[in-house]
Each structure stands twice: as structure tokens, then as C-alpha cells.
Short mmCIF file of C-alpha atoms and ligand atoms in Angstrom, two decimals:
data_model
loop_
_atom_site.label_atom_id
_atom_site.label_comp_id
_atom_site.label_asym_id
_atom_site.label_seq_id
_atom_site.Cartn_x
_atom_site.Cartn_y
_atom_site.Cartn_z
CA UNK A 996 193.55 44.55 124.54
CA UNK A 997 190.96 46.93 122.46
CA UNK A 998 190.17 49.72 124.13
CA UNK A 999 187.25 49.66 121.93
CA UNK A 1000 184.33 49.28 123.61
CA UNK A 1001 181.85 46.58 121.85
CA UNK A 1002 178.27 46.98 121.15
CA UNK A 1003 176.23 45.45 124.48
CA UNK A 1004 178.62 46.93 127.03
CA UNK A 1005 177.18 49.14 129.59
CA UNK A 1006 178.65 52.76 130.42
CA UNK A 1007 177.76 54.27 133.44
CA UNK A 1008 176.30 57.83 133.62
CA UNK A 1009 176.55 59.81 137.26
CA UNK A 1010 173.44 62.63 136.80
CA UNK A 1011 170.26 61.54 135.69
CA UNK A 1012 168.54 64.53 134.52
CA UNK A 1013 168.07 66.13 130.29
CA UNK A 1014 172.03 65.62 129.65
CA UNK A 1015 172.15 62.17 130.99
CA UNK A 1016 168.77 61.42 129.00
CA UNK A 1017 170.39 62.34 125.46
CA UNK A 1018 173.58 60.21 126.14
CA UNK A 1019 171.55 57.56 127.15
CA UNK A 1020 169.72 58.26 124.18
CA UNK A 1021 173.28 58.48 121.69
CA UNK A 1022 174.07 55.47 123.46
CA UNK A 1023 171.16 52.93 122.96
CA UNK A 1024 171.62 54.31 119.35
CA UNK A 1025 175.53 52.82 119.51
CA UNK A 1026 174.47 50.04 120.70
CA UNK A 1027 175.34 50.38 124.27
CA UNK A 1028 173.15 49.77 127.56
CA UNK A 1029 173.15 52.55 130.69
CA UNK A 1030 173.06 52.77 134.41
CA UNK A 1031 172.48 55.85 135.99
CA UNK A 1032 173.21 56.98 139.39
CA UNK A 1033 170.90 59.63 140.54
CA UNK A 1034 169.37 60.35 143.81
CA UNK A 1035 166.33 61.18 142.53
CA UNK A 1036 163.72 58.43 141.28
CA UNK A 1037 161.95 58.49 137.55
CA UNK A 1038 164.41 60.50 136.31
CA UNK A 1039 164.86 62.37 133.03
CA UNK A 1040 167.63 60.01 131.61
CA UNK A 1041 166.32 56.66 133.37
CA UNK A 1042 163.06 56.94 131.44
CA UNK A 1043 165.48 56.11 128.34
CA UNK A 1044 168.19 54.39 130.34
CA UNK A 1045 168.51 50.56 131.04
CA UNK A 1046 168.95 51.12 134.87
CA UNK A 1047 169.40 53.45 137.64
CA UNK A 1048 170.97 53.41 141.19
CA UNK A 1049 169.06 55.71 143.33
CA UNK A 1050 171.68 57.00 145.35
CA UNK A 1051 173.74 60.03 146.42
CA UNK A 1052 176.04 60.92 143.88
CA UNK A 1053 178.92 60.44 146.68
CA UNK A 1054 177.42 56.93 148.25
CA UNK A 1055 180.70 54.84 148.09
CA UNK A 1056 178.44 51.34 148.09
CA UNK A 1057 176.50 53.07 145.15
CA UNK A 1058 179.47 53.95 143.29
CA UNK A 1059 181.33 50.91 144.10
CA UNK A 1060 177.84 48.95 142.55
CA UNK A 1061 178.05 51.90 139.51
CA UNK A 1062 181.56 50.22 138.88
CA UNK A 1063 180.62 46.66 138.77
CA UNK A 1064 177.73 47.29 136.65
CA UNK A 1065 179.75 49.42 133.79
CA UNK A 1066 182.44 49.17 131.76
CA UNK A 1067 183.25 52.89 131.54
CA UNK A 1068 181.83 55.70 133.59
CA UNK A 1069 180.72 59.49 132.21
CA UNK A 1070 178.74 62.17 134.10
CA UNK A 1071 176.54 64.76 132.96
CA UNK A 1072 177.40 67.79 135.66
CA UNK A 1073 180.38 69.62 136.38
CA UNK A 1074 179.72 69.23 140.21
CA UNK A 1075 180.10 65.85 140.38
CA UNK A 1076 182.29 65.48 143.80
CA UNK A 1077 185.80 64.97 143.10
CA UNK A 1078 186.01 62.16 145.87
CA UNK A 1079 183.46 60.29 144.08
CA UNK A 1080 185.07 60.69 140.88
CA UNK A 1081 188.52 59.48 141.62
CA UNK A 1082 186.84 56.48 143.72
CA UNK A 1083 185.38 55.19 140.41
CA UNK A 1084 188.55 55.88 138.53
CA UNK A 1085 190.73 53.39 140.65
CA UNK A 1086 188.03 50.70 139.70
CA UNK A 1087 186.57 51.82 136.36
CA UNK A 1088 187.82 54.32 133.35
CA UNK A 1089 186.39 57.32 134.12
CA UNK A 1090 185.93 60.10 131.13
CA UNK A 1091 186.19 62.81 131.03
CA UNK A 1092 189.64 62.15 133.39
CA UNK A 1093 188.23 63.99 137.15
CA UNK A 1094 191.61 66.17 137.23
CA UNK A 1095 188.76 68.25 134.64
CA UNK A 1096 186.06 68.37 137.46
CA UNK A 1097 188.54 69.50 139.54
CA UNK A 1098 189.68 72.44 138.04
CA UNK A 1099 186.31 73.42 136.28
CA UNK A 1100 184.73 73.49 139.99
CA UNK A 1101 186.31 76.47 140.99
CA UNK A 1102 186.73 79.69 139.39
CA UNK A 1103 190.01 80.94 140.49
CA UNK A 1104 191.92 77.57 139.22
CA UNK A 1105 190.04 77.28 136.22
CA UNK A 1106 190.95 80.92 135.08
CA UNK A 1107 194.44 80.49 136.38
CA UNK A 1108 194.65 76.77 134.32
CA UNK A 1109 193.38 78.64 131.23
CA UNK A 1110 195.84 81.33 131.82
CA UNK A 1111 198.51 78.71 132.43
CA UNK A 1112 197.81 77.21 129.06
CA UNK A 1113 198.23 80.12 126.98
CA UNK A 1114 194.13 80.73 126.81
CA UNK A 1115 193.29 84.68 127.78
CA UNK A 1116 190.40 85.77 130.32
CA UNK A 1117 189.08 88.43 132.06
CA UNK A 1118 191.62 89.71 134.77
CA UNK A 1119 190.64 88.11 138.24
CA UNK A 1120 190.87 87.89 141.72
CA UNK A 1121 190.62 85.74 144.45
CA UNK A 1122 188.49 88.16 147.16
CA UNK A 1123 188.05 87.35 151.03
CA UNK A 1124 186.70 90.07 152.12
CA UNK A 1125 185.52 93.38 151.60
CA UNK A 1126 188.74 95.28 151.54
CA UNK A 1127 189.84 92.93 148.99
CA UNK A 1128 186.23 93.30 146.73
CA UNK A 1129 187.16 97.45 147.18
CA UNK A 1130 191.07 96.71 146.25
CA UNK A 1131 189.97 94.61 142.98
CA UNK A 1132 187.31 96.99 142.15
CA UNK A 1133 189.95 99.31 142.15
CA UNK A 1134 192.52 97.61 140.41
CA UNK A 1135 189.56 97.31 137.48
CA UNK A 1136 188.76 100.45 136.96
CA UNK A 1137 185.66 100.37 139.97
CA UNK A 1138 183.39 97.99 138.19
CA UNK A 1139 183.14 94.16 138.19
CA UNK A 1140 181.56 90.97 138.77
CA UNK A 1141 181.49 88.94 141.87
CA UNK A 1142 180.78 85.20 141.50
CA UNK A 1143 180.99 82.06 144.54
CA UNK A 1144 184.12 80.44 143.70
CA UNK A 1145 182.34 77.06 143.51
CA UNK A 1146 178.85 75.65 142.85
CA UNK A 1147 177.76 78.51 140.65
CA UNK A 1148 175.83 77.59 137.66
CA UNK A 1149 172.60 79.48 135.67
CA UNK A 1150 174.30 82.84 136.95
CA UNK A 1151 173.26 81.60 140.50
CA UNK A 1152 175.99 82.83 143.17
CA UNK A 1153 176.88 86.39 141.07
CA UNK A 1154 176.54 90.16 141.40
CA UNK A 1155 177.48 92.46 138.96
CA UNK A 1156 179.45 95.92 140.31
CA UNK A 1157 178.73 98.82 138.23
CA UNK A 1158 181.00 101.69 137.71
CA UNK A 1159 179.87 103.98 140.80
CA UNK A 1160 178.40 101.51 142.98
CA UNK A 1161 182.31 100.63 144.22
CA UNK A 1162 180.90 102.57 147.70
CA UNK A 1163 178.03 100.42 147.97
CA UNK A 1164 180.06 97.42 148.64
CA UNK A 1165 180.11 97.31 152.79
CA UNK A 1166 178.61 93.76 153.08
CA UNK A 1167 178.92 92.13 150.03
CA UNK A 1168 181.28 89.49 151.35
CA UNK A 1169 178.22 88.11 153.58
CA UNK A 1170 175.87 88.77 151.40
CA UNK A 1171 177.54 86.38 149.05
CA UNK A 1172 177.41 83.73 151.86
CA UNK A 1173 180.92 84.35 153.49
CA UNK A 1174 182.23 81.87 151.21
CA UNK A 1175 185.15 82.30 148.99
CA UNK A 1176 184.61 84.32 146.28
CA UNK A 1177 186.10 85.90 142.42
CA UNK A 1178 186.05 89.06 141.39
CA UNK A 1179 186.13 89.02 137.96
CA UNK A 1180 186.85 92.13 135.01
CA UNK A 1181 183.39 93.41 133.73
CA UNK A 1182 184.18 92.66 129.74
CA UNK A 1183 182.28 94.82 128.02
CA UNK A 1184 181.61 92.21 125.57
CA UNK A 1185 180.10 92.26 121.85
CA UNK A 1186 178.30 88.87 122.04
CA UNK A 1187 178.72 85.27 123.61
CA UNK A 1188 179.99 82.43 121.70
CA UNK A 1189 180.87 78.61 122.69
CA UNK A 1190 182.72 75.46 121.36
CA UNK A 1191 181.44 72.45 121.69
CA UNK A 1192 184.82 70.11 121.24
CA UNK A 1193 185.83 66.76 121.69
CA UNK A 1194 189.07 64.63 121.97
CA UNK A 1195 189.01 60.60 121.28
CA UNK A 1196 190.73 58.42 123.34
CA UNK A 1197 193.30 58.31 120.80
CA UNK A 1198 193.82 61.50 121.05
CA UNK A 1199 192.41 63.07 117.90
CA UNK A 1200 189.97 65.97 118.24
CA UNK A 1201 187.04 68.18 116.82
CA UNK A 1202 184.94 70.94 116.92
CA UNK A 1203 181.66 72.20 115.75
CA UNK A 1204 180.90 75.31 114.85
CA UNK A 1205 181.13 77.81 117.50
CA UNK A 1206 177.10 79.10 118.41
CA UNK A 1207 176.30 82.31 119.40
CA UNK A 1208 174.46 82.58 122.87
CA UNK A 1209 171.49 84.86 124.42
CA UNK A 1210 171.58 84.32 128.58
CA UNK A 1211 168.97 86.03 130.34
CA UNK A 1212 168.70 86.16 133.87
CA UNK A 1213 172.13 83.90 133.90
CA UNK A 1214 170.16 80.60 131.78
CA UNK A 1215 170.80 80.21 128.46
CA UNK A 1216 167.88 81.21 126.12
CA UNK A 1217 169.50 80.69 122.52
CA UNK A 1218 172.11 79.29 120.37
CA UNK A 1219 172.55 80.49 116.75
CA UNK A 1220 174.85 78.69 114.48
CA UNK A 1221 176.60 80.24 112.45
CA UNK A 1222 177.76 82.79 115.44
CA UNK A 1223 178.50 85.22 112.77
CA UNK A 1224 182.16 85.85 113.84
CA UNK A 1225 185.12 86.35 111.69
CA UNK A 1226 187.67 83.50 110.39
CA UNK A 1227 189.88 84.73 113.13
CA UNK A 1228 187.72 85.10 115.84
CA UNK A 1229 185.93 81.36 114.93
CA UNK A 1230 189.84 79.88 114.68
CA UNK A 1231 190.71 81.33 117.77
CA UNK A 1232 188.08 80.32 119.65
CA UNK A 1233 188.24 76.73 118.26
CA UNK A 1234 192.21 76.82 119.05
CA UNK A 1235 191.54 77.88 122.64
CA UNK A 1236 189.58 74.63 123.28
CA UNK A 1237 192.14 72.33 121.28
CA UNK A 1238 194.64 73.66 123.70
CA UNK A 1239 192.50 73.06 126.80
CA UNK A 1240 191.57 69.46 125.92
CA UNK A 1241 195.47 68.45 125.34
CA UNK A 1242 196.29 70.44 128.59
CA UNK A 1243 193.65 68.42 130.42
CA UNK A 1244 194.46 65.22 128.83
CA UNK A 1245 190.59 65.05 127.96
CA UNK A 1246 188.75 62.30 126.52
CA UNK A 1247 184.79 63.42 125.51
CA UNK A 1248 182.94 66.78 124.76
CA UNK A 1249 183.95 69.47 126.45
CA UNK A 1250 181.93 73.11 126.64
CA UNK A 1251 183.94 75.93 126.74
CA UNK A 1252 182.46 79.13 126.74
CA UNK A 1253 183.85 82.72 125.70
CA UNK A 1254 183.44 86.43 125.24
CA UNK A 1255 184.07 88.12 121.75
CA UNK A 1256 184.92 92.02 123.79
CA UNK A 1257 184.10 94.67 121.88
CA UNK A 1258 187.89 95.31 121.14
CA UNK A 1259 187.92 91.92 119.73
CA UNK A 1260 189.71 90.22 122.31
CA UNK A 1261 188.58 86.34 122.73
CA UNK A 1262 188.23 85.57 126.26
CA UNK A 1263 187.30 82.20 127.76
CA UNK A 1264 184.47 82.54 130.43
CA UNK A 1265 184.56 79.15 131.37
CA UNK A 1266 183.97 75.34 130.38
CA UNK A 1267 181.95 72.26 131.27
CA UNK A 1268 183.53 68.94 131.33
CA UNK A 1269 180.30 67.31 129.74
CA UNK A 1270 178.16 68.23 126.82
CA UNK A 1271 176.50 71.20 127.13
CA UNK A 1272 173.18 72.86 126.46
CA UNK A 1273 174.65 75.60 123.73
CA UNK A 1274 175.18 72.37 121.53
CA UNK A 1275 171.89 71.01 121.56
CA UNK A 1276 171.18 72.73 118.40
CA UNK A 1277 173.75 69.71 116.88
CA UNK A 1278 171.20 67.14 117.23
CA UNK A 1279 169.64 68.48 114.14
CA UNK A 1280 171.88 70.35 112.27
CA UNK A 1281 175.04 67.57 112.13
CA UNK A 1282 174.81 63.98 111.29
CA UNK A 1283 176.80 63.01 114.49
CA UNK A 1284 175.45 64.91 117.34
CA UNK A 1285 177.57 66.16 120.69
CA UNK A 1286 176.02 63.48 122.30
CA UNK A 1287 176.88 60.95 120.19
CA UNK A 1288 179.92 62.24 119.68
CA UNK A 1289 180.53 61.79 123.72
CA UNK A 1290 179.82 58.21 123.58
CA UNK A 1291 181.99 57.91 120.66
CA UNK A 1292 184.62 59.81 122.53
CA UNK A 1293 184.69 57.37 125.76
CA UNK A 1294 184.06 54.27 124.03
CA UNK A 1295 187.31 54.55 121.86
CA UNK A 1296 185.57 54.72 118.65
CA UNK A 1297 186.04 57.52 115.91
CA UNK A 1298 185.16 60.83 116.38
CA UNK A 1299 182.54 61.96 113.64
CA UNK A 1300 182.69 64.69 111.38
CA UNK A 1301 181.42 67.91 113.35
CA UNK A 1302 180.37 69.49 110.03
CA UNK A 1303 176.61 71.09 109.89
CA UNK A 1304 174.60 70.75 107.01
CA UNK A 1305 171.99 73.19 108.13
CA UNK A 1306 171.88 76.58 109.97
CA UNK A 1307 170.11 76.97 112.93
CA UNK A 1308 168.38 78.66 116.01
CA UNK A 1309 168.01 76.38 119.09
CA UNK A 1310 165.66 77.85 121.83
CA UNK A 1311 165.14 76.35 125.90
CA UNK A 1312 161.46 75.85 126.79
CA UNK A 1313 161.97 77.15 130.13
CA UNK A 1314 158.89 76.97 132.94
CA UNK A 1315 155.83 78.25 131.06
CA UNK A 1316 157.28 78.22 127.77
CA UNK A 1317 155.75 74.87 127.41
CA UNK A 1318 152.81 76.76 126.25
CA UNK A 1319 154.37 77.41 123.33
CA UNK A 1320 154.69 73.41 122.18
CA UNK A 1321 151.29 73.04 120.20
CA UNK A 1322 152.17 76.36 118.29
CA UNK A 1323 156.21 75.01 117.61
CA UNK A 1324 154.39 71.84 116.41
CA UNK A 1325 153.02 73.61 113.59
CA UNK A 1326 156.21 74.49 112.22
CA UNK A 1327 157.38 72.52 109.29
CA UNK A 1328 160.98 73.26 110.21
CA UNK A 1329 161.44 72.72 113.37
CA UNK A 1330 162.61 69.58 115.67
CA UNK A 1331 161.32 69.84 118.71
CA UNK A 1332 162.61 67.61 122.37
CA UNK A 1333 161.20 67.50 125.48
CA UNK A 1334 162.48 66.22 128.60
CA UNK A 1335 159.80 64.25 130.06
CA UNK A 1336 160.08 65.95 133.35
CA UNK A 1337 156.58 65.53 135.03
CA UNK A 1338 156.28 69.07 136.85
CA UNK A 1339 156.69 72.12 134.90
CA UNK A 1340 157.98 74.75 137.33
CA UNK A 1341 159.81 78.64 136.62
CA UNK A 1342 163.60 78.58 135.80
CA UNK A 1343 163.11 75.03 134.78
CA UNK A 1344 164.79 73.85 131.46
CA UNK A 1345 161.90 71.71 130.22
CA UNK A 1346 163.33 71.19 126.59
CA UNK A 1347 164.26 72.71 123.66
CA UNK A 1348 163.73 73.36 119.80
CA UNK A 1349 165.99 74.10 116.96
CA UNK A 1350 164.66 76.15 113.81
CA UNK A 1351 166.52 75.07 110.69
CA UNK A 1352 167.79 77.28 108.12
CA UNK A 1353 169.56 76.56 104.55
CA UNK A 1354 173.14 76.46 105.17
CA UNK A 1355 174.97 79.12 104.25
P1 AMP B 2141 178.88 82.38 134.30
O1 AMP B 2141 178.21 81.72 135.46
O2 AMP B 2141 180.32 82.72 134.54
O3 AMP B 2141 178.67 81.61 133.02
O4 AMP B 2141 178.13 83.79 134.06
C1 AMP B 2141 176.78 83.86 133.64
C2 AMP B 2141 176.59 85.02 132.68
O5 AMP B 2141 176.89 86.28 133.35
C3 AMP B 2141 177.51 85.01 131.49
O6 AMP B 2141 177.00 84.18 130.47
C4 AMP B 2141 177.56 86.48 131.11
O7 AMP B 2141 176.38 86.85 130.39
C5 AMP B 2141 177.56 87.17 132.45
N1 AMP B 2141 178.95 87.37 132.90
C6 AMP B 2141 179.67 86.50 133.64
N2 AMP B 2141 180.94 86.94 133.88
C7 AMP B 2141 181.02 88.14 133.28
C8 AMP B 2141 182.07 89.12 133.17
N3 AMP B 2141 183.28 88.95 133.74
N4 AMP B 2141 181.80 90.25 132.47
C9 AMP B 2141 180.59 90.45 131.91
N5 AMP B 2141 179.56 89.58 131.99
C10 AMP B 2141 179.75 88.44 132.67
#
């Protein structure tokens, strides 16, 4: 049997907001129809979708109706429950495989898979308490950061630990939510960078070029590509995520973000089993897009060429930044995608635009 998936089949996509929108968007493009299951109505993606469930992402007779009604199934967050996940997967092909949500959805296996695999972090902990926050605090040198364990995302769920405020930790365990928590190395880092990489169901695999990244306030403002990196540091950084899709047995686009430390050490921060918002800038600057290149991914068909034939800046429109559209408009270089979400509120990503450059 092909494992090719023909033109008119329908692949299922669990999330329904600006992520799920562009596959369903690469999709249609391929061909292919889409359901998507999301709780809440007139969402993002179902505005350019064929269908959607409106369910809980963990309703088993929505998931059981997500499996009749596709022939594969994606998702488009990295908190999709596990459960959920693996119930699809005895019924439908699920990609990417859920053993990737499961150790992407906490911090202290993710770090210790990527160690496992030969890919370097920042020196962690698993913390419990506050003597343990003091004893890791020690054990780096009195500074640090201190992240939930699970459901973090946009730098929610964090606190940084400068050197000297070690003393001021009495209480930081609750204040965290008494939940389990990291304590993480404060890398001292040069800049941000990310791959954007994907592995076909035949196993064969890509990456674009790695973009450089601006967070503020834990979102992601920008993406530059090129990063500006060395050969080495580019290589490395693209051999890290190789590594982590074979070790994961991956099929898709996978995000995996790093720091570039000062002392030029390459450390991976972490990665998102889905496509990812520091390669949006790829809709315009590559012929096949990350998105595209998903849906290529799952459905068993090549992988396309992740070469660029522009430079770029991509920006987020975040909350009131949507004042800026009629000026971006005006710009002769400049592609410009909103998300169609009705309500513009602060802290909300409510597009994004990509500048182009010559390539160089
Ligand atoms: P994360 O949720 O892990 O992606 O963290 C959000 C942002 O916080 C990162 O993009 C960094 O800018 C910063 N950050 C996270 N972990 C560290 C760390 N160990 N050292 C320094 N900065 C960090």
C-alpha cells in the first residue's frame, strides 16, 4: 500500500488557532481537505479549514469522530494531552509520533532526552522545594532561572535569579504554584537562534536556515534570516536537530530552539513538535514554506528544498501593533498575514510581516 497520501484526502489538525490556519492553508494548496478539533468556535484555522469539531481537545467521542473523518492526524501545540494523542494513534497515523509531545511537555525530560542524544544544554535541575532552588543556585554559581516543569510557553511560568538575590528565595517554591519545577543555568548568551527542520516519512530530512530571534517579555518579537552565525555554529545547530528528529523517530517540522553563549557554546533551549512561529519568515523567503513542508512531511510526499532565495526580517503584530498595518501596507517589500482573529487584545499574536532583503 502507498503511504502516499492522494490529493482529496482529509488530515486532521488538533488546535485551531494561527498555526493550524497556515497548515490548513499549505494544505488546501496540496490538495488536501481539513478538520479541526478546537474547543473554541470561528476559529483562526476553521475560517480556512473544511471543518471543525468543537470539542475539548481530550473529548474521546470527538477524537474518536476526528479519526473517522481523517486520514492522518497533526496538531499545532505542544500541549496537546498525551492521552488524547496516543488514543488517535491506535486508530489513525498520528505525526509528529506523541512519544515527541511527551517529552517536549516537560522540561526536565526534554533536557535530559537532549542530553541523552548527544545535544548540550544548560546544566539543570529538577527543584521541589526551596532547599533544593538554594542547593542549585549554589551548585550554579548563585544565579539562575526557574521555569514550571510543564505548561510553560511565551516565558509564562519563569523567574529569573540574579547573582545576589540567592537570599531572596524563601517562597519561591509557592510562588511558582507548588508545582514541580527546573532550575535551569543562567547562559549568558550572545544571541538566540532556531532551526526549523523536518524529517519525511521516509526518513529523509531538512533544514532551513537557522533565524536569529528577539523575545521580549518571553514572546517572540523577530526572526532575522541569515542569523549571522559562523559555518560552525549554523552546522552545529542544524546537526543538533538532525540528531533529535532520528532520536525521536519524527515525521514533520520540528522547532528547536538554542543559545549561541558568549563562549560559543551551542546550547539547545528547547523544541516544539509542530511548526513554529520563528519560521514564519519562510513563507516568503523559500519556495516551499514550513508549513507546506509539514503537510509534505505527514502525507509521505517529498520534502522540498529548504533553500531561501531572499533575506529577511519577520516581525509579530502583537495587541496594538495592529496599528501599524495601514503604514506596513505601504511598503513595497513587505508580505504581510493576518490571522483573522476578531478581538485584538495585549500579548496577543495577531499576525505577522516579513521585510525582504536581496540575498546575500
Ligand atoms: P523558554 O520558555 O524556555 O523558551 O524561555 C523564554 C525565554 O527566556 C528564552 O527565549 C530566553 O530569552 C530566556 N531564557 C530561558 N531560559 C534561559 C536560561 N537558562 N538562561 C538565560 N535565558 C533564558
Amino acid at each position: 500500500m502507498s503511504r502516499l497520501l492522494a490529493p482529496g484526502a482529509t488530515i486532521g489538525i488538533i488546535g485551531g488557532g494561527q498555526l493550524g490556519r497556515m497548515l490548513a492553508m499549505a494544505a488546501a494548496r496540496l490538495g488536501y481537505h481539513t478538520v479541526v478539533l478546537e474547543p473554541q468556535a470561528n476559529c483562526p484555522a476553521v475560517q480556512l479549514a473544511n471543518r471543525q469539531i468543537v470539542a475539548a481537545y481530550d473529548d474521546p467521542a470527538a477524537l474518536d469522530e476526528l479519526a473517522r473523518s481523517a486520514s492522518i492526524v497533526t496538531y499545532e501545540f505542544e500541549n496537546v494531552p498525551v492521552e488524547a494523542a496516543s488514543r488517535l494513534a491506535s486508530a489513525v497515523p498520528v505525526f509528529p509520533p506523541p512519544r515527541a509531545l511527551e517529552v517536549s511537555q516537560d522540561r526536565v525530560t526534554e533536557k535530559s532526552f537532549l542530553n541523552a542524544n548527544g545535544i548540550s544544554t544548560a546544566a539543570f535541575r529538577a527543584v521541589d522545594n526551596d532547599g533544593d532552588i538554594a542547593a542549585a543556585l549554589d551548585a550554579f554559581g548563585g544565579s539562575g532561572v526557574l521555569k514550571t516543569r510543564r505548561l510553560g510557553y511565551d516565558g509564562k511560568g519563569q523567574r529569573v535569579i540574579r547573582p545576589g538575590q540567592a537570599g531572596d528565595i524563601e517562597g519561591a517554591y509557592a510562588a511558582m504554584g507548588n508545582v514541580p519545577l527546573i532550575l535551569e543555568e543562567l547562559v549568558s548568551f550572545e544571541c538566540e537562534i532556531s532551526v526549523i527542520a523536518a524529517r519525511g516519512r521516509d526518513g529523509t530530512v531538512a533544514a532551513f536556515d537557522p533565524a536569529r530571534n528577539v523575545h521580549r517579555e518571553g514572546i517572540l518579537r523577530s526572526s532575522t534570516v541569515p542569523a549571522g552565525m559562523s559555518a560552525k555554529v549554523v552546522d552545529e545547530a542544524k546537526l543538533a536537530s538532525f540528531r533529535l528528529l532520528e532520536a525521536l523517530d519524527y515525521v514533520g517540522v520540528i522547532g528547536v530552539e538554542f543559545f549561541v553563549a558568549a563562549d560559543g557554546r551551542v546550547l539547545a533551549n528547547e523544541f516544539a513538535p509542530r511548526v513554529h512561529n520563528s519560521g514564519h519568515w519562510t513563507e516568503a523567503a523559500c519556495i516551499v514554506s514550513q508549513f507546506e513542508q509539514h503537510i509534505r512531511a505527514i502525507a509521505g510526499l517529498p520534502l522540498g528544498g529548504a533553500g531561501r532565495h531572499s533575506n529577511c526580517v519577520m516581525e509579530n503584530l502583537i495587541g496594538n501593533d495592529m496599528n501599524r498595518v495601514p503604514a506596513l501596507l505601504g511598503e513595497p517589500n513587505l508580505m504581510l498575514h493576518l490571522y483573522g482573529k476578531a478581538e485584538t487584545r495585549a500579548g496577543r499574536k495577531m499576525g505577522h510581516f516579513t521585510r525582504m532583503f536581496p540575498k546575500t
